[in-house]
Amino acid sequence: MFDKAPAPPPIPVAPPTERIHRQPAIFRDGGRLVVEPGASLPDRCVKCNGPAEGYTKKLNLSWHHPAIYLIVLVGVLIYVIVALIVRKTARVNIPLCPTHRAKRRNIILTGLGIFLLGIVGFISAIALDNGWYALVGFVLFLGGIITMVMGSQTVTPALINERAAWLKGVGPDFLAELPDWVE
């Protein structure tokens, strides 16, 4: 008497798709180098595109939004704490040719020399009881530190997020051989 309704046809289930893994890549985005996490750069100098001869400079880069610098107005210690919390980091191996390695080394050594002259200025100020030597020593001391820090930077981060790191300071010849970044 009670007729059973026919069972609905089974819903087809798509076979599980295999996840396609691709190698991390590098791109250009205008005048910036875009490096995905784990990507390897070609064995060419990022400054001049000359042969790097297998040399790479390992960099641990940090970046935070520029608006965070406004916290300095509240206090330097608070800025440092906030910057450490919100920063994004990337590890990149940057290839450099012998010429750009030597330039980097020479700038760092020059900065070290200026720094040491600043220390000599402080010692002279104490020995001669002269405030002008202390002032000159202080200026040289800071100038040496700034020269070493700025001279050691081969590239600087413009942006770092989970997808990639955008780097400034890369030569146009190196960038010219890379594909364009597509969002």
Short mmCIF file of the C-alpha atoms (twelve columns), coordinates in Angstrom:
data_MODEL
# 
_entry.id   MODEL 
# 
loop_
_atom_site.group_PDB 
_atom_site.id 
_atom_site.type_symbol 
_atom_site.label_atom_id 
_atom_site.label_alt_id 
_atom_site.label_comp_id 
_atom_site.label_asym_id 
_atom_site.label_seq_id 
_atom_site.Cartn_x 
_atom_site.Cartn_y 
_atom_site.Cartn_z 
_atom_site.pdbx_PDB_model_num 
ATOM 1   C CA . MET A 1   0.000  0.000  0.000   1 
ATOM 2   C CA . PHE A 2   2.622  2.464  0.938   1 
ATOM 3   C CA . ASP A 3   4.861  2.788  -1.967  1 
ATOM 4   C CA . LYS A 4   8.337  3.792  -1.101  1 
ATOM 5   C CA . ALA A 5   9.566  6.814  -2.904  1 
ATOM 6   C CA . PRO A 6   12.547 6.054  -5.000  1 
ATOM 7   C CA . ALA A 7   15.809 7.038  -3.402  1 
ATOM 8   C CA . PRO A 8   17.340 10.173 -4.855  1 
ATOM 9   C CA . PRO A 9   20.296 9.569  -7.076  1 
ATOM 10  C CA . PRO A 10  23.633 9.822  -5.295  1 
ATOM 11  C CA . ILE A 11  25.291 13.197 -5.437  1 
ATOM 12  C CA . PRO A 12  28.468 12.903 -7.404  1 
ATOM 13  C CA . VAL A 13  31.509 13.708 -5.325  1 
ATOM 14  C CA . ALA A 14  34.460 15.231 -7.051  1 
ATOM 15  C CA . PRO A 15  37.667 13.343 -6.538  1 
ATOM 16  C CA . PRO A 16  40.016 15.037 -4.103  1 
ATOM 17  C CA . THR A 17  42.229 17.453 -5.922  1 
ATOM 18  C CA . GLU A 18  45.894 17.328 -5.345  1 
ATOM 19  C CA . ARG A 19  47.405 20.540 -4.184  1 
ATOM 20  C CA . ILE A 20  49.773 21.958 -6.712  1 
ATOM 21  C CA . HIS A 21  53.009 23.098 -5.141  1 
ATOM 22  C CA . ARG A 22  55.025 25.647 -7.021  1 
ATOM 23  C CA . GLN A 23  58.445 26.969 -6.257  1 
ATOM 24  C CA . PRO A 24  58.577 30.356 -4.525  1 
ATOM 25  C CA . ALA A 25  59.362 33.013 -7.076  1 
ATOM 26  C CA . ILE A 26  60.877 36.446 -7.480  1 
ATOM 27  C CA . PHE A 27  59.335 39.335 -9.401  1 
ATOM 28  C CA . ARG A 28  59.706 43.038 -10.026 1 
ATOM 29  C CA . ASP A 29  57.116 45.561 -8.936  1 
ATOM 30  C CA . GLY A 30  58.167 48.821 -10.537 1 
ATOM 31  C CA . GLY A 31  61.606 49.550 -9.107  1 
ATOM 32  C CA . ARG A 32  61.294 47.035 -6.277  1 
ATOM 33  C CA . LEU A 33  62.237 43.375 -6.012  1 
ATOM 34  C CA . VAL A 34  59.473 41.061 -4.762  1 
ATOM 35  C CA . VAL A 35  60.734 37.909 -3.042  1 
ATOM 36  C CA . GLU A 36  58.346 35.182 -1.906  1 
ATOM 37  C CA . PRO A 37  59.333 33.242 1.253   1 
ATOM 38  C CA . GLY A 38  61.867 30.534 0.422   1 
ATOM 39  C CA . ALA A 39  62.712 31.902 -3.031  1 
ATOM 40  C CA . SER A 40  66.281 31.733 -4.279  1 
ATOM 41  C CA . LEU A 41  67.737 34.662 -6.167  1 
ATOM 42  C CA . PRO A 42  69.825 34.020 -9.282  1 
ATOM 43  C CA . ASP A 43  73.614 34.093 -8.941  1 
ATOM 44  C CA . ARG A 44  73.782 37.701 -10.160 1 
ATOM 45  C CA . CYS A 45  74.588 40.843 -8.203  1 
ATOM 46  C CA . VAL A 46  71.405 42.652 -7.154  1 
ATOM 47  C CA . LYS A 47  73.148 45.995 -7.672  1 
ATOM 48  C CA . CYS A 48  74.739 45.665 -11.147 1 
ATOM 49  C CA . ASN A 49  73.557 42.253 -12.433 1 
ATOM 50  C CA . GLY A 50  77.180 41.061 -12.714 1 
ATOM 51  C CA . PRO A 51  78.206 37.545 -11.685 1 
ATOM 52  C CA . ALA A 52  78.041 37.046 -7.910  1 
ATOM 53  C CA . GLU A 53  80.356 34.026 -8.063  1 
ATOM 54  C CA . GLY A 54  78.232 32.115 -5.552  1 
ATOM 55  C CA . TYR A 55  78.443 34.748 -2.801  1 
ATOM 56  C CA . THR A 56  75.273 35.704 -0.955  1 
ATOM 57  C CA . LYS A 57  74.797 38.046 1.982   1 
ATOM 58  C CA . LYS A 58  72.269 36.614 4.438   1 
ATOM 59  C CA . LEU A 59  69.900 39.341 5.598   1 
ATOM 60  C CA . ASN A 60  67.279 39.283 8.334   1 
ATOM 61  C CA . LEU A 61  64.997 42.151 7.386   1 
ATOM 62  C CA . SER A 62  62.315 43.771 9.553   1 
ATOM 63  C CA . TRP A 63  59.542 46.145 8.533   1 
ATOM 64  C CA . HIS A 64  56.615 47.861 10.171  1 
ATOM 65  C CA . HIS A 65  54.122 50.375 8.869   1 
ATOM 66  C CA . PRO A 66  55.669 53.876 8.739   1 
ATOM 67  C CA . ALA A 67  52.848 55.309 10.878  1 
ATOM 68  C CA . ILE A 68  54.346 53.420 13.838  1 
ATOM 69  C CA . TYR A 69  57.147 56.026 13.878  1 
ATOM 70  C CA . LEU A 70  54.632 58.520 15.297  1 
ATOM 71  C CA . ILE A 71  54.791 56.591 18.575  1 
ATOM 72  C CA . VAL A 72  58.279 58.085 19.074  1 
ATOM 73  C CA . LEU A 73  56.465 61.300 19.995  1 
ATOM 74  C CA . VAL A 74  55.009 59.469 23.014  1 
ATOM 75  C CA . GLY A 75  58.284 57.812 23.980  1 
ATOM 76  C CA . VAL A 76  61.212 55.977 22.452  1 
ATOM 77  C CA . LEU A 77  60.839 52.940 24.728  1 
ATOM 78  C CA . ILE A 78  57.139 52.609 23.881  1 
ATOM 79  C CA . TYR A 79  57.985 52.886 20.174  1 
ATOM 80  C CA . VAL A 80  60.611 50.132 20.457  1 
ATOM 81  C CA . ILE A 81  58.174 47.809 22.234  1 
ATOM 82  C CA . VAL A 82  55.353 48.424 19.739  1 
ATOM 83  C CA . ALA A 83  57.705 48.130 16.745  1 
ATOM 84  C CA . LEU A 84  59.018 44.786 18.012  1 
ATOM 85  C CA . ILE A 85  55.472 43.495 18.449  1 
ATOM 86  C CA . VAL A 86  54.021 44.570 15.084  1 
ATOM 87  C CA . ARG A 87  57.057 44.101 12.834  1 
ATOM 88  C CA . LYS A 88  57.112 41.675 9.938   1 
ATOM 89  C CA . THR A 89  60.334 39.840 9.166   1 
ATOM 90  C CA . ALA A 90  61.893 38.154 6.145   1 
ATOM 91  C CA . ARG A 91  65.116 36.251 5.579   1 
ATOM 92  C CA . VAL A 92  66.709 36.821 2.209   1 
ATOM 93  C CA . ASN A 93  70.040 35.782 0.698   1 
ATOM 94  C CA . ILE A 94  71.242 38.679 -1.456  1 
ATOM 95  C CA . PRO A 95  73.893 37.908 -4.110  1 
ATOM 96  C CA . LEU A 96  76.652 40.516 -4.513  1 
ATOM 97  C CA . CYS A 97  79.509 40.745 -7.001  1 
ATOM 98  C CA . PRO A 98  83.108 41.272 -5.785  1 
ATOM 99  C CA . THR A 99  82.943 45.000 -6.637  1 
ATOM 100 C CA . HIS A 100 79.832 45.669 -4.531  1 
ATOM 101 C CA . ARG A 101 81.136 43.462 -1.707  1 
ATOM 102 C CA . ALA A 102 84.294 45.582 -1.639  1 
ATOM 103 C CA . LYS A 103 82.297 48.843 -1.695  1 
ATOM 104 C CA . ARG A 104 80.163 47.630 1.204   1 
ATOM 105 C CA . ARG A 105 83.250 46.532 3.169   1 
ATOM 106 C CA . ASN A 106 85.059 49.835 2.515   1 
ATOM 107 C CA . ILE A 107 82.098 51.927 3.690   1 
ATOM 108 C CA . ILE A 108 81.825 49.856 6.868   1 
ATOM 109 C CA . LEU A 109 85.571 50.209 7.518   1 
ATOM 110 C CA . THR A 110 85.374 53.964 6.906   1 
ATOM 111 C CA . GLY A 111 82.514 54.186 9.403   1 
ATOM 112 C CA . LEU A 112 84.540 52.166 11.901  1 
ATOM 113 C CA . GLY A 113 87.472 54.568 11.473  1 
ATOM 114 C CA . ILE A 114 85.215 57.594 12.068  1 
ATOM 115 C CA . PHE A 115 83.718 55.844 15.107  1 
ATOM 116 C CA . LEU A 116 87.208 55.200 16.554  1 
ATOM 117 C CA . LEU A 117 88.184 58.831 15.929  1 
ATOM 118 C CA . GLY A 118 85.131 59.805 17.954  1 
ATOM 119 C CA . ILE A 119 86.398 57.706 20.853  1 
ATOM 120 C CA . VAL A 120 89.800 59.391 20.507  1 
ATOM 121 C CA . GLY A 121 87.983 62.738 20.667  1 
ATOM 122 C CA . PHE A 122 86.316 61.730 23.948  1 
ATOM 123 C CA . ILE A 123 89.626 60.588 25.422  1 
ATOM 124 C CA . SER A 124 91.294 63.829 24.271  1 
ATOM 125 C CA . ALA A 125 88.496 65.858 25.840  1 
ATOM 126 C CA . ILE A 126 89.084 64.133 29.172  1 
ATOM 127 C CA . ALA A 127 92.887 64.378 28.967  1 
ATOM 128 C CA . LEU A 128 92.939 68.037 27.900  1 
ATOM 129 C CA . ASP A 129 89.814 69.078 29.797  1 
ATOM 130 C CA . ASN A 130 88.412 70.623 26.619  1 
ATOM 131 C CA . GLY A 131 84.693 70.545 25.795  1 
ATOM 132 C CA . TRP A 132 85.269 71.166 22.096  1 
ATOM 133 C CA . TYR A 133 87.073 67.850 21.755  1 
ATOM 134 C CA . ALA A 134 84.116 66.174 23.437  1 
ATOM 135 C CA . LEU A 135 81.726 67.789 20.958  1 
ATOM 136 C CA . VAL A 136 83.864 66.759 17.992  1 
ATOM 137 C CA . GLY A 137 84.199 63.272 19.480  1 
ATOM 138 C CA . PHE A 138 80.437 62.994 19.894  1 
ATOM 139 C CA . VAL A 139 79.783 64.091 16.291  1 
ATOM 140 C CA . LEU A 140 82.400 61.644 14.957  1 
ATOM 141 C CA . PHE A 141 81.070 58.861 17.204  1 
ATOM 142 C CA . LEU A 142 77.502 59.282 15.861  1 
ATOM 143 C CA . GLY A 143 78.722 59.819 12.305  1 
ATOM 144 C CA . GLY A 144 80.693 56.581 12.434  1 
ATOM 145 C CA . ILE A 145 77.703 54.599 13.675  1 
ATOM 146 C CA . ILE A 146 75.436 56.093 11.015  1 
ATOM 147 C CA . THR A 147 78.006 55.432 8.276   1 
ATOM 148 C CA . MET A 148 78.418 51.793 9.337   1 
ATOM 149 C CA . VAL A 149 74.676 51.175 9.535   1 
ATOM 150 C CA . MET A 150 73.840 52.900 6.259   1 
ATOM 151 C CA . GLY A 151 76.823 51.421 4.428   1 
ATOM 152 C CA . SER A 152 76.019 47.876 5.475   1 
ATOM 153 C CA . GLN A 153 72.526 48.011 3.967   1 
ATOM 154 C CA . THR A 154 72.552 46.436 0.529   1 
ATOM 155 C CA . VAL A 155 68.761 46.456 0.150   1 
ATOM 156 C CA . THR A 156 66.010 47.811 2.386   1 
ATOM 157 C CA . PRO A 157 62.475 46.525 2.889   1 
ATOM 158 C CA . ALA A 158 59.660 48.626 1.457   1 
ATOM 159 C CA . LEU A 159 56.987 46.182 2.651   1 
ATOM 160 C CA . ILE A 160 56.909 42.719 4.201   1 
ATOM 161 C CA . ASN A 161 53.787 40.620 4.587   1 
ATOM 162 C CA . GLU A 162 52.899 36.927 4.677   1 
ATOM 163 C CA . ARG A 163 53.053 36.618 0.880   1 
ATOM 164 C CA . ALA A 164 56.344 38.320 0.041   1 
ATOM 165 C CA . ALA A 165 58.963 40.961 0.795   1 
ATOM 166 C CA . TRP A 166 59.273 44.078 -1.392  1 
ATOM 167 C CA . LEU A 167 62.880 45.330 -1.442  1 
ATOM 168 C CA . LYS A 168 64.307 48.719 -2.470  1 
ATOM 169 C CA . GLY A 169 67.861 49.372 -3.604  1 
ATOM 170 C CA . VAL A 170 68.011 46.723 -6.329  1 
ATOM 171 C CA . GLY A 171 69.632 47.709 -9.624  1 
ATOM 172 C CA . PRO A 172 67.486 48.201 -12.739 1 
ATOM 173 C CA . ASP A 173 69.543 45.690 -14.772 1 
ATOM 174 C CA . PHE A 174 68.785 42.942 -12.233 1 
ATOM 175 C CA . LEU A 175 65.087 43.848 -12.183 1 
ATOM 176 C CA . ALA A 176 64.840 43.999 -15.997 1 
ATOM 177 C CA . GLU A 177 65.245 40.226 -16.269 1 
ATOM 178 C CA . LEU A 178 62.419 39.403 -13.846 1 
ATOM 179 C CA . PRO A 179 58.723 38.951 -14.599 1 
ATOM 180 C CA . ASP A 180 56.272 41.582 -13.388 1 
ATOM 181 C CA . TRP A 181 54.451 41.072 -10.084 1 
ATOM 182 C CA . VAL A 182 50.786 40.343 -10.625 1 
ATOM 183 C CA . GLU A 183 48.377 40.644 -7.689  1 
# 
